[in-house]
Short mmCIF file of C-alpha atoms in Angstrom, two decimals:
data_model
loop_
_atom_site.label_atom_id
_atom_site.label_comp_id
_atom_site.label_asym_id
_atom_site.label_seq_id
_atom_site.Cartn_x
_atom_site.Cartn_y
_atom_site.Cartn_z
CA MET A 87 -57.89 21.57 18.76
CA ILE A 88 -56.90 22.30 15.33
CA PHE A 89 -54.08 19.67 15.08
CA GLY A 90 -54.54 16.17 16.50
CA ASN A 91 -51.71 14.19 18.00
CA PHE A 92 -51.21 12.35 14.60
CA ASP A 93 -51.26 15.53 12.42
CA PHE A 94 -48.83 17.12 14.89
CA LEU A 95 -46.43 13.95 14.62
CA ILE A 96 -46.67 14.34 10.77
CA LEU A 97 -45.93 17.77 10.89
CA THR A 98 -42.96 17.53 13.01
CA ALA A 99 -41.56 14.97 10.78
CA ILE A 100 -41.86 17.12 7.47
CA LEU A 101 -40.25 20.20 9.35
CA LEU A 102 -37.50 17.90 10.36
CA LEU A 103 -37.37 16.32 6.99
CA PHE A 104 -36.86 20.02 5.34
CA TYR A 105 -34.44 20.95 8.26
CA PHE A 106 -31.96 18.15 7.87
CA TRP A 107 -32.22 18.59 3.59
CA TYR A 108 -31.73 22.46 4.19
CA MET A 109 -28.69 21.33 6.61
CA ALA A 110 -27.46 18.92 3.74
CA ILE A 111 -27.66 21.32 1.32
CA ILE A 112 -25.55 23.99 3.05
CA THR A 113 -23.19 21.54 4.01
CA ARG A 114 -22.57 20.35 0.35
CA ARG A 115 -22.50 23.83 -1.06
CA ASN A 116 -19.66 24.70 1.66
CA LYS A 117 -17.72 21.69 0.82
CA VAL A 118 -18.14 22.88 -2.74
CA LEU A 119 -16.50 26.05 -1.78
CA GLU A 120 -13.89 24.71 0.23
CA ALA A 121 -13.07 22.32 -3.16
CA LEU A 122 -13.17 25.49 -5.31
CA SER A 123 -10.65 27.26 -2.84
CA GLY A 124 -8.29 24.10 -3.13
CA ILE A 125 -8.52 24.39 -6.52
CA ASP A 126 -7.57 28.14 -6.31
CA VAL A 127 -4.44 27.31 -4.07
CA GLN A 128 -3.10 24.83 -6.70
CA LEU A 129 -3.83 27.24 -9.84
CA LYS A 130 -2.32 30.01 -7.72
CA ASN A 131 1.23 27.48 -7.44
CA ARG A 132 0.57 27.16 -11.42
CA LEU A 133 0.52 31.04 -11.97
CA ASP A 134 3.71 31.35 -9.73
CA LEU A 135 5.38 29.15 -11.67
CA ILE A 136 4.78 30.13 -15.20
CA PRO A 137 6.89 33.26 -15.11
CA ASN A 138 9.78 31.28 -14.08
CA ILE A 139 9.31 28.78 -17.05
CA LEU A 140 8.78 31.74 -19.36
CA LYS A 141 11.90 33.68 -17.94
CA ILE A 142 13.76 30.26 -18.62
CA ALA A 143 12.56 29.78 -22.23
CA LYS A 144 12.69 33.43 -23.25
CA LYS A 145 16.75 33.20 -23.64
CA PHE A 146 16.22 30.26 -26.16
CA MET A 147 12.95 31.35 -27.82
CA GLU A 148 13.21 34.79 -28.51
CA HIS A 149 11.24 34.69 -31.92
CA GLU A 150 8.10 33.22 -30.13
CA THR A 151 6.72 36.16 -29.09
CA GLU A 152 3.06 35.55 -29.60
CA ILE A 153 2.54 32.48 -27.55
CA PHE A 154 4.57 34.33 -24.65
CA ASN A 155 1.99 37.16 -24.88
CA GLU A 156 -0.98 34.92 -24.85
CA VAL A 157 0.24 32.92 -21.90
CA THR A 158 0.75 36.28 -20.08
CA ALA A 159 -2.34 37.61 -21.04
CA LEU A 160 -4.38 34.29 -19.58
CA ARG A 161 -2.26 34.30 -16.46
CA GLU A 162 -3.31 37.68 -15.85
CA GLY A 163 -7.07 36.99 -16.55
CA LEU A 164 -6.56 33.89 -14.08
CA SER A 165 -5.10 36.32 -11.45
CA LYS A 166 -8.56 38.42 -11.19
CA ASP A 167 -10.70 38.02 -8.03
CA TYR A 168 -13.99 36.38 -8.92
CA ASN A 169 -17.31 35.77 -6.67
CA LYS A 170 -17.20 32.18 -5.81
CA LYS A 171 -20.87 32.04 -5.23
CA ASP A 172 -21.71 33.27 -8.63
CA VAL A 173 -22.01 30.44 -10.99
CA SER A 174 -21.15 32.33 -14.29
CA GLU A 175 -18.19 33.67 -12.75
CA VAL A 176 -16.88 30.18 -11.44
CA ALA A 177 -17.38 28.66 -15.07
CA ASN A 178 -15.62 31.38 -16.62
CA HIS A 179 -12.80 31.29 -14.19
CA LEU A 180 -12.39 27.09 -14.78
CA LYS A 181 -12.75 28.02 -18.27
CA VAL A 182 -9.68 30.40 -18.11
CA SER A 183 -7.83 28.14 -16.30
CA GLN A 184 -8.51 25.29 -18.63
CA ASP A 185 -7.55 27.72 -21.52
CA LEU A 186 -4.23 28.38 -19.69
CA ALA A 187 -3.49 24.95 -19.25
CA GLN A 188 -4.04 24.26 -23.11
CA LYS A 189 -1.73 27.20 -23.93
CA MET A 190 0.90 25.99 -21.57
CA GLN A 191 0.65 22.28 -23.32
CA ALA A 192 1.14 24.14 -26.81
CA PHE A 193 3.93 26.21 -25.50
CA MET A 194 5.91 23.10 -24.35
CA LEU A 195 5.54 21.37 -27.31
CA ARG A 196 6.82 24.25 -29.16
CA ALA A 197 9.76 24.36 -26.85
CA GLU A 198 10.64 21.02 -28.12
CA ASN A 199 12.02 22.61 -31.06
CA TYR A 200 15.05 24.31 -28.82
CA PRO A 201 17.44 21.33 -28.12
CA GLU A 202 19.42 23.79 -25.80
CA LEU A 203 16.36 24.32 -24.26
CA ARG A 204 15.52 20.76 -23.59
CA SER A 205 18.94 20.10 -22.11
CA SER A 206 18.68 22.98 -19.69
CA GLU A 207 18.74 21.76 -16.10
CA ASN A 208 16.66 24.73 -14.78
CA MET A 209 14.20 23.95 -17.43
CA LEU A 210 14.01 20.41 -16.49
CA GLN A 211 13.38 21.37 -12.87
CA ALA A 212 10.64 23.72 -13.83
CA GLN A 213 9.00 21.02 -16.00
CA ARG A 214 9.11 18.53 -12.98
CA SER A 215 7.54 21.22 -10.59
CA TYR A 216 4.73 21.99 -13.66
CA ASN A 217 3.91 18.71 -13.68
CA GLU A 218 3.66 18.01 -10.23
CA ILE A 219 1.22 21.21 -9.74
CA GLU A 220 -0.66 19.67 -12.70
CA GLY A 221 -1.32 16.53 -10.65
CA GLN A 222 -2.09 18.71 -7.83
CA ILE A 223 -4.81 20.30 -9.68
CA ALA A 224 -5.89 17.07 -11.27
CA ALA A 225 -6.80 16.03 -7.48
CA ALA A 226 -8.22 19.18 -6.50
CA ARG A 227 -10.21 18.96 -9.59
CA ARG A 228 -11.63 15.49 -8.63
CA PHE A 229 -12.41 16.63 -5.16
CA TYR A 230 -14.72 19.49 -6.74
CA ASN A 231 -16.39 17.50 -9.07
CA ALA A 232 -17.35 14.93 -6.33
CA ALA A 233 -18.43 17.78 -4.12
CA VAL A 234 -20.54 19.59 -7.00
CA ASN A 235 -22.00 16.11 -7.83
CA SER A 236 -23.13 15.60 -4.21
CA LEU A 237 -24.29 19.08 -4.18
CA SER A 238 -26.35 18.84 -7.58
CA ASN A 239 -27.92 15.49 -6.03
CA ALA A 240 -29.48 17.29 -2.98
CA ILE A 241 -30.68 20.13 -4.75
CA GLN A 242 -32.42 18.46 -7.66
CA ILE A 243 -34.08 15.80 -5.76
CA PHE A 244 -37.50 16.74 -3.99
CA PRO A 245 -37.85 18.65 -1.68
CA GLY A 246 -34.39 19.65 -2.14
CA ASN A 247 -35.52 21.68 -5.50
CA ILE A 248 -37.78 23.82 -3.64
CA LEU A 249 -35.61 24.38 -0.76
CA ALA A 250 -32.59 25.45 -3.06
CA ALA A 251 -35.31 27.72 -5.15
CA LEU A 252 -36.11 29.25 -1.97
CA MET A 253 -32.61 29.90 -0.65
CA GLY A 254 -31.25 30.85 -4.25
CA ILE A 255 -28.44 27.97 -4.49
CA LYS A 256 -27.81 26.68 -7.88
CA THR A 257 -25.79 23.99 -9.16
CA MET A 258 -22.25 24.54 -9.76
CA PRO A 259 -20.15 23.90 -13.21
CA PHE A 260 -18.14 20.91 -13.28
CA PHE A 261 -14.28 21.20 -13.86
CA ALA A 262 -13.85 19.07 -16.77
CA ALA A 263 -10.34 17.72 -17.57
CA GLU A 264 -8.64 19.86 -20.22
CA ASP A 265 -6.74 17.71 -22.77
CA ALA A 266 -3.72 19.09 -21.37
CA ALA A 267 -4.46 17.54 -17.74
CA LYS A 268 -5.93 14.03 -19.51
CA SER A 269 -2.25 13.56 -20.85
CA SER A 270 0.23 14.64 -18.51
CA ILE A 271 3.24 15.77 -19.94
CA ASP A 272 6.35 13.58 -19.56
CA ALA A 273 9.55 15.24 -19.29
CA SER A 274 11.47 12.40 -20.71
CA GLN A 275 9.48 12.19 -24.07
CA PHE A 276 10.26 15.93 -24.03
CA PHE A 277 13.75 16.43 -23.34
CA MET B 74 3.58 -36.39 2.74
CA LEU B 75 4.43 -39.49 0.33
CA LYS B 76 7.88 -38.28 0.13
CA PHE B 77 8.03 -38.04 3.75
CA TRP B 78 7.23 -42.09 4.14
CA ASN B 79 9.42 -42.95 1.42
CA CYS B 80 12.25 -41.04 2.92
CA PHE B 81 11.21 -42.41 6.45
CA PHE B 82 11.12 -46.13 5.55
CA PHE B 83 13.46 -46.07 2.57
CA GLY B 84 15.92 -43.44 3.40
CA VAL B 85 17.36 -40.38 1.59
CA SER B 86 19.19 -40.73 -1.60
CA ALA B 87 21.33 -37.76 -3.14
CA SER B 88 19.87 -36.76 -6.38
CA HIS B 89 21.60 -35.17 -9.48
CA VAL B 90 22.09 -31.78 -9.31
CA ALA B 91 20.22 -30.10 -11.84
CA ASP B 92 21.65 -26.85 -13.43
CA TYR B 93 19.17 -24.30 -13.24
CA GLY B 94 19.79 -21.21 -15.38
CA PHE B 95 18.64 -17.66 -15.41
CA GLY B 96 18.08 -16.79 -18.82
CA GLU B 97 16.54 -13.61 -19.16
CA GLU B 98 17.25 -9.78 -18.03
CA GLU B 99 14.15 -8.25 -15.97
CA LYS B 100 13.35 -4.71 -16.14
CA ASN B 101 15.39 -2.92 -13.46
CA PHE B 102 17.67 -5.67 -13.23
CA THR B 103 19.97 -5.60 -15.88
CA GLY B 104 23.19 -7.64 -15.44
CA PHE B 105 21.46 -10.04 -12.96
CA ALA B 106 21.65 -13.15 -15.39
CA LYS B 107 25.34 -12.75 -15.64
CA PHE B 108 25.41 -12.16 -11.69
CA PHE B 109 23.48 -15.20 -11.38
CA ASP B 110 25.96 -17.31 -13.58
CA GLU B 111 28.87 -16.11 -11.76
CA ASN B 112 27.85 -15.77 -7.90
CA ILE B 113 24.42 -17.90 -7.54
CA ARG B 114 24.89 -20.73 -10.08
CA PRO B 115 27.89 -22.23 -8.58
CA LYS B 116 26.17 -22.57 -5.35
CA ALA B 117 23.49 -25.02 -6.59
CA LEU B 118 25.76 -27.90 -5.54
CA LEU B 119 26.51 -26.29 -2.12
CA ILE B 120 22.67 -25.66 -1.82
CA GLU B 121 21.66 -29.30 -2.72
CA GLU B 122 24.54 -30.80 -0.05
CA ILE B 123 23.15 -28.54 2.56
CA ARG B 124 19.52 -29.97 1.69
CA ILE B 125 20.36 -33.67 1.64
CA ARG B 126 22.67 -33.33 5.04
CA ASP B 127 19.52 -31.60 6.51
CA LEU B 128 16.95 -33.99 5.19
CA LYS B 129 19.02 -36.92 6.42
CA ARG B 130 19.08 -35.39 10.02
CA PHE B 131 15.61 -34.56 9.51
CA MET B 132 14.54 -38.12 9.01
CA LEU B 133 16.92 -39.40 11.77
CA TYR B 134 15.09 -36.82 14.37
CA SER B 135 12.02 -38.04 12.75
CA ARG B 136 12.39 -41.71 13.53
CA ILE B 137 13.45 -41.19 16.92
CA SER B 138 10.91 -38.87 17.73
CA PHE B 139 8.32 -41.54 16.63
CA VAL B 140 9.97 -44.05 18.70
CA GLY B 141 9.89 -41.57 21.59
CA ILE B 142 6.14 -40.70 20.97
CA ALA B 143 5.56 -44.74 20.85
CA ILE B 144 7.04 -45.05 24.03
CA ILE B 145 5.32 -42.01 25.67
CA TRP B 146 2.14 -44.04 24.49
CA VAL B 147 2.74 -47.46 25.33
CA VAL B 148 3.64 -46.20 29.37
CA ALA B 149 0.65 -44.24 29.31
CA TYR B 150 -1.57 -47.20 28.38
CA HIS B 151 0.41 -49.41 30.67
CA ILE B 152 -0.12 -47.08 33.67
CA PHE B 153 -3.92 -46.94 32.56
CA GLN B 154 -4.12 -50.85 32.20
CA ASN B 155 -2.62 -51.33 35.75
CA HIS B 156 -3.80 -48.23 38.09
CA PHE B 157 -6.92 -46.82 38.92
CA PHE B 158 -7.32 -43.20 38.48
CA SER B 159 -9.97 -40.50 38.75
CA VAL B 160 -11.19 -38.76 35.83
CA ARG B 161 -8.90 -35.42 36.76
CA ASP B 162 -5.67 -37.73 36.81
CA THR B 163 -6.71 -39.26 33.70
CA ILE B 164 -7.02 -35.81 31.86
CA ASP B 165 -3.58 -34.87 33.62
CA ILE B 166 -1.87 -37.77 32.18
CA VAL B 167 -3.34 -37.58 28.85
CA THR B 168 -2.14 -34.03 28.99
CA TYR B 169 1.26 -34.60 29.94
CA ALA B 170 1.58 -37.35 27.09
CA MET B 171 0.15 -34.91 24.42
CA GLY B 172 2.49 -32.23 25.84
CA ALA B 173 5.52 -34.96 25.52
CA THR B 174 4.45 -36.08 21.97
CA GLY B 175 4.47 -32.04 21.01
CA LEU B 176 8.27 -31.78 22.37
CA CYS B 177 9.21 -34.73 20.48
CA PHE B 178 8.22 -33.12 17.01
CA LEU B 179 10.29 -29.88 17.78
CA LEU B 180 13.49 -32.12 17.27
CA PRO B 181 12.78 -32.42 13.53
CA TYR B 182 11.12 -29.24 13.45
CA SER B 183 14.16 -27.53 14.22
CA VAL B 184 16.32 -28.82 11.63
CA ILE B 185 13.86 -27.31 9.09
CA LYS B 186 14.15 -24.14 10.58
CA LYS B 187 17.89 -24.42 10.62
CA PHE B 188 17.76 -25.66 7.21
CA SER B 189 15.39 -22.70 6.03
CA LEU B 190 17.88 -20.07 7.55
CA GLU B 191 21.00 -21.75 5.83
CA ILE B 192 19.20 -21.53 2.49
CA LYS B 193 18.24 -17.86 3.08
CA LYS B 194 21.87 -16.95 3.81
CA ASN B 195 23.25 -18.71 1.06
CA LEU B 196 20.51 -17.93 -1.80
CA PHE B 197 18.80 -14.67 -0.88
CA GLU B 198 21.51 -12.66 0.58
CA ASP B 199 23.26 -13.11 -2.85
CA VAL B 200 20.37 -11.74 -4.55
CA PHE B 201 19.74 -8.85 -2.16
CA ARG B 202 23.76 -7.98 -2.54
CA PHE B 203 22.95 -7.73 -6.38
CA CYS B 204 20.31 -5.17 -5.99
CA ASN B 205 22.36 -3.11 -3.20
CA LEU B 206 19.89 -4.08 -0.42
CA ASP B 207 20.38 -5.28 3.19
CA TYR B 208 18.68 -8.72 4.35
CA ILE B 209 18.18 -9.30 7.64
CA PRO B 210 16.63 -12.61 8.44
CA GLU B 211 15.55 -11.65 12.07
CA GLY B 212 13.71 -8.70 10.88
CA SER B 213 14.25 -5.17 12.24
CA LYS B 214 12.85 -5.86 15.98
CA ALA B 215 11.36 -2.69 15.91
CA ILE B 216 7.72 -3.02 15.71
CA SER B 217 7.15 0.44 17.91
CA HIS B 218 8.38 1.99 14.53
CA TYR B 219 5.15 1.52 12.93
CA ARG B 220 2.78 2.57 15.54
CA PRO B 221 2.50 6.30 14.42
CA PHE B 222 0.82 5.12 11.26
CA ASN B 223 -2.13 4.32 13.48
CA ILE B 224 -2.90 1.19 11.51
CA THR B 225 -0.72 -1.44 13.38
CA PRO B 226 -3.09 -3.45 15.61
CA ASP B 227 -2.20 -3.95 19.52
CA TYR B 228 0.72 -5.89 20.38
CA LYS B 229 2.51 -6.99 23.42
CA PRO B 230 6.47 -6.84 22.55
CA LEU B 231 7.60 -10.03 24.15
CA ILE B 232 5.60 -12.34 22.21
CA SER B 233 5.58 -10.66 18.82
CA LYS B 234 8.09 -10.74 16.32
CA THR B 235 9.55 -9.71 12.80
CA GLU B 236 11.57 -11.64 10.29
CA ASP B 237 12.82 -11.37 6.89
CA MET B 238 13.54 -7.81 6.68
CA VAL B 239 15.01 -6.11 3.19
CA GLN B 240 16.06 -2.67 3.21
CA GLY B 241 17.54 -0.41 0.91
CA GLN B 242 17.20 2.51 -1.43
CA TYR B 243 15.69 2.43 -4.97
CA LYS B 244 15.92 5.84 -7.13
CA ASN B 245 16.89 7.50 -3.95
CA VAL B 246 14.11 6.22 -1.93
CA ASP B 247 14.67 4.50 1.50
CA PHE B 248 12.39 1.54 1.43
CA ARG B 249 11.90 -1.44 3.69
CA PHE B 250 9.45 -4.45 3.97
CA GLU B 251 9.35 -7.37 6.60
CA GLU B 252 7.26 -10.12 7.90
CA LEU B 253 5.34 -9.17 11.04
CA ASP B 254 3.34 -11.58 13.78
CA LEU B 255 1.78 -9.61 16.30
CA GLN B 256 0.01 -11.02 19.41
CA VAL B 257 -1.54 -9.75 22.23
CA GLU B 258 -2.21 -11.67 25.65
CA GLN B 259 -5.74 -12.15 26.93
CA GLY B 260 -6.97 -13.33 30.39
CA SER B 261 -5.01 -13.84 33.82
CA GLY B 262 -3.62 -16.68 35.57
CA ASN B 263 -4.16 -20.07 34.14
CA ARG B 264 -6.56 -18.65 31.73
CA ARG B 265 -3.90 -16.29 30.14
CA ARG B 266 -3.59 -17.15 26.60
CA SER B 267 -2.01 -15.26 23.32
CA LEU B 268 -4.15 -14.00 20.62
CA ARG B 269 -2.96 -13.16 17.38
CA THR B 270 -3.70 -9.51 16.24
CA PHE B 271 -1.65 -9.45 12.86
CA LYS B 272 0.17 -11.59 10.77
CA GLY B 273 1.54 -10.41 7.29
CA VAL B 274 3.86 -8.26 5.49
CA VAL B 275 4.63 -4.65 6.03
CA VAL B 276 6.25 -2.10 3.48
CA LEU B 277 7.64 1.16 4.53
CA LEU B 278 8.41 3.60 1.76
CA LYS B 279 10.22 7.07 2.54
CA PHE B 280 9.18 9.67 0.18
CA ASN B 281 10.97 12.90 -0.96
CA LYS B 282 8.32 15.25 0.26
CA ASN B 283 6.30 15.57 3.11
CA PHE B 284 2.45 15.22 3.49
CA SER B 285 0.20 17.97 5.02
CA GLY B 286 -2.30 15.35 6.01
CA ARG B 287 -2.84 12.03 7.44
CA THR B 288 -4.45 9.60 4.87
CA ILE B 289 -5.72 6.16 6.11
CA LEU B 290 -6.82 3.05 3.81
CA LYS B 291 -8.76 0.43 5.74
CA SER B 292 -10.68 -2.63 4.01
CA ASP B 293 -14.56 -1.91 3.47
CA LEU B 294 -16.51 -3.92 5.95
CA GLY B 295 -19.80 -2.71 4.56
CA MET B 296 -21.95 0.23 5.17
CA ILE B 297 -22.98 -0.62 9.13
CA ARG B 298 -19.54 -1.88 10.40
CA ASN B 299 -17.81 1.04 8.33
CA PHE B 300 -20.06 3.42 9.99
CA SER B 301 -19.40 2.13 13.73
CA ARG B 302 -15.55 1.58 12.98
CA LYS B 303 -15.53 5.36 12.28
CA MET B 304 -17.23 6.03 15.59
CA VAL B 305 -15.50 3.81 17.55
CA GLU B 306 -11.80 3.94 16.27
CA SER B 307 -10.50 6.94 17.84
CA ARG B 308 -7.49 7.36 15.38
CA LEU B 309 -10.25 7.57 12.65
CA LYS B 310 -12.23 10.34 14.49
CA ASP B 311 -10.46 13.44 13.18
CA LEU B 312 -10.21 12.11 9.30
CA GLU B 313 -13.18 12.67 6.83
CA LYS B 314 -14.18 9.72 4.34
CA VAL B 315 -12.87 9.97 0.91
CA ALA B 316 -15.07 9.10 -1.94
CA LEU B 317 -13.18 7.76 -4.88
CA GLU B 318 -14.27 7.61 -8.22
CA ASP B 319 -12.75 4.04 -9.05
CA LEU B 320 -16.01 1.62 -8.14
CA GLU B 321 -13.72 -1.61 -7.83
CA PHE B 322 -11.55 0.17 -5.43
CA GLU B 323 -14.32 1.63 -3.26
CA LYS B 324 -15.63 -2.31 -2.96
CA ILE B 325 -12.16 -3.05 -1.29
CA PHE B 326 -11.17 -0.13 0.78
CA GLU B 327 -12.57 2.89 2.77
CA VAL B 328 -10.64 5.97 2.61
CA TYR B 329 -10.19 8.54 5.21
CA SER B 330 -8.11 11.55 5.30
CA SER B 331 -7.42 14.97 6.96
CA ASP B 332 -6.82 16.71 3.60
CA GLN B 333 -9.18 15.41 0.48
CA ILE B 334 -6.95 16.86 -2.19
CA GLU B 335 -3.86 15.29 -0.85
CA ALA B 336 -5.79 12.24 -0.78
CA ARG B 337 -6.93 12.25 -4.06
CA TYR B 338 -3.52 13.24 -5.62
CA LEU B 339 -1.62 10.11 -3.90
CA LEU B 340 -4.77 7.68 -4.49
CA THR B 341 -4.61 7.68 -8.41
CA THR B 342 -5.86 4.77 -10.42
CA SER B 343 -2.89 3.35 -11.27
CA PHE B 344 -1.53 3.75 -7.75
CA MET B 345 -4.65 1.60 -6.74
CA GLU B 346 -4.10 -1.07 -9.45
CA ARG B 347 -0.47 -1.68 -7.93
CA ILE B 348 -1.74 -1.80 -4.55
CA LYS B 349 -4.04 -4.45 -5.90
CA LYS B 350 -1.20 -6.32 -7.57
CA LEU B 351 1.04 -6.32 -4.78
CA SER B 352 -1.84 -7.49 -2.48
CA ASN B 353 -2.28 -10.56 -5.03
CA PHE B 354 1.55 -11.13 -4.81
CA PHE B 355 1.32 -11.26 -1.07
CA TYR B 356 -2.00 -13.47 -0.85
CA ALA B 357 -3.28 -10.57 1.16
CA LYS B 358 -6.62 -11.37 2.95
CA LYS B 359 -6.82 -7.81 3.94
CA ILE B 360 -4.69 -4.64 3.08
CA GLU B 361 -4.29 -1.40 5.02
CA ALA B 362 -2.24 1.76 4.38
CA SER B 363 -1.16 5.01 6.00
CA PHE B 364 0.35 8.09 4.67
CA TYR B 365 1.90 10.04 7.38
CA ASN B 366 4.76 12.73 7.58
CA ASP B 367 6.87 11.60 4.75
CA CYS B 368 6.20 7.77 4.50
CA LEU B 369 3.82 5.17 3.53
CA LEU B 370 2.83 2.27 5.34
CA LEU B 371 1.34 -0.71 3.60
CA GLN B 372 0.44 -3.88 5.57
CA PHE B 373 -0.72 -6.75 4.30
CA SER B 374 -2.53 -9.47 6.38
CA SER B 375 -1.53 -12.57 4.83
CA SER B 376 -0.05 -16.03 5.95
CA ILE B 377 2.52 -15.80 3.26
CA ASN B 378 6.13 -16.65 4.51
CA LEU B 379 8.60 -14.61 2.57
CA PHE B 380 11.85 -16.22 1.13
CA LYS B 381 10.65 -19.81 2.02
CA VAL B 382 11.91 -22.37 0.00
CA ASP B 383 9.60 -24.97 -1.56
CA SER B 384 10.30 -28.04 0.38
CA ILE B 385 13.34 -29.73 1.98
CA PHE B 386 12.14 -32.77 0.23
CA ASN B 387 12.41 -31.30 -3.17
CA GLN B 388 15.75 -29.83 -5.28
CA ILE B 389 15.55 -26.20 -4.82
CA ASP B 390 15.22 -24.45 -8.04
CA ILE B 391 17.47 -21.55 -7.39
CA ALA B 392 16.53 -19.68 -10.44
CA ILE B 393 12.90 -19.99 -9.71
CA GLU B 394 13.47 -18.56 -5.92
CA SER B 395 15.92 -15.93 -7.40
CA ARG B 396 13.11 -14.77 -9.54
CA LYS B 397 10.41 -14.88 -6.86
CA VAL B 398 12.54 -12.50 -5.19
CA LEU B 399 13.03 -10.13 -8.10
CA GLU B 400 9.27 -10.18 -8.89
CA GLN B 401 8.53 -8.93 -5.22
CA LEU B 402 11.37 -6.23 -5.51
CA LEU B 403 9.77 -5.19 -8.81
CA LEU B 404 6.32 -4.71 -7.59
CA ILE B 405 7.71 -2.12 -5.00
CA TYR B 406 9.99 -0.59 -7.43
CA ASP B 407 6.70 -0.07 -9.69
CA LEU B 408 5.19 1.36 -6.62
CA ILE B 409 7.70 3.81 -6.05
CA ASP B 410 7.63 4.69 -9.82
CA GLU B 411 3.96 5.27 -9.61
CA LEU B 412 4.27 7.58 -6.78
CA LYS B 413 7.28 9.39 -7.97
CA LEU B 414 8.75 9.22 -4.55
CA GLY B 415 12.23 9.83 -5.61
CA GLU B 416 11.28 12.88 -7.39
CA LYS B 417 12.26 16.41 -6.18
CA THR B 418 10.02 18.74 -7.56
CA GLY B 419 11.31 21.79 -5.81
CA LEU B 420 7.97 22.53 -4.58
#
């Protein structure tokens, strides 16, 4: 007999440990993907709203073509599909969304110089919707970062690091709060 | 207690009515100082008259009760002296005597209850009138309304009650709060007894937006008990635990939700701060909350009695009592502002 009873028990325990760890990594990776989808839903809402804001503002901000073009370009960049399992593509996607948020904040600040725009009821309503979506994005980001943190713990602690290397699973990038989201825009200050 | 015996032996004397003023304007209650001067301040004399009248009545009934109690126990003692009773009979007689003693206390207690109700009507109704709110001293009497939120404990309608309900609107948001005293019956026959399942305050806020998921906040009972509660309670079975970043909040609450993003959207750090403030205000031992459909229900387990004046023995400072009410409202208004409940975002 190659294995005694005691050896068999130890082997079973090790196999079970690896299995449960494997299960934990898969569950947490799926949670990260779910959270990423949650971010995308909110980013999509933001993308849908931006053309409305630009349309309302365009009547008043005719000479600000540069910022209009920049926002439009970033919006188009963010609309593209990406591979959710590819770490660099996810990082790039999140970076573009941060850039867009910052650009939108700059756009809103510039809109401050147009009193007629500030008093437009349509713009106020669009502003409220935009703030609401920013709040939702912030919540989605908190969920995503919590899921990434949990996955990172599972794949960086032994024996998770061995399993993750065998499975080809890497830690995902955190979605850092952009300056725009850190200080949400207050409509009352603005108009 | 000293005041009671002082009044008991030496009687009640009418005191000079102090002229309490309400000097400052509170946030969200602009114009209250003027309203107070015109509508509430003139009632100080009336309120003091009610207090003196009821205090005299209370002391009279207390004296009658004490005489009644003395007679009951003298008679009981006399019966024991002259007759021989079995242990069973002795227990019965003592039980009856104690029951009769309890009944004697009901008489002065009824005066206190009536006094409290009258003050509520004369003082608090005016404060709420200023805020365009309705005040119903007997409560909504509709406990079943809170059942769908899945945090209300079991209760038997016949022995459970509601009290001191305030309802109205702030920034187009409907809200109400009231006291709940929930009880169930246990055992059967002679062993039947009532058991309190909840006493405290509930606050119900109606949003202008619907929730897609269900989010429930429960008190943190420690790792093992949290786990067993999650396993046992059917209403938590479909919900997932939400780990929040605020460590202090995590120590107090366990959050469960069917929508992780929505839960985080709702439970911001400042919202949590306001919940903690409100809980301090209600002296809550335990807080639970539930977001469901378009409403938020907050449940504070507490022995607090809303809108209860200090004591019948002390002159009522109407300015302080009014301020207490406004402070309660202000905390609820802050919560509504924080959650932007009234905001129509067009989404």
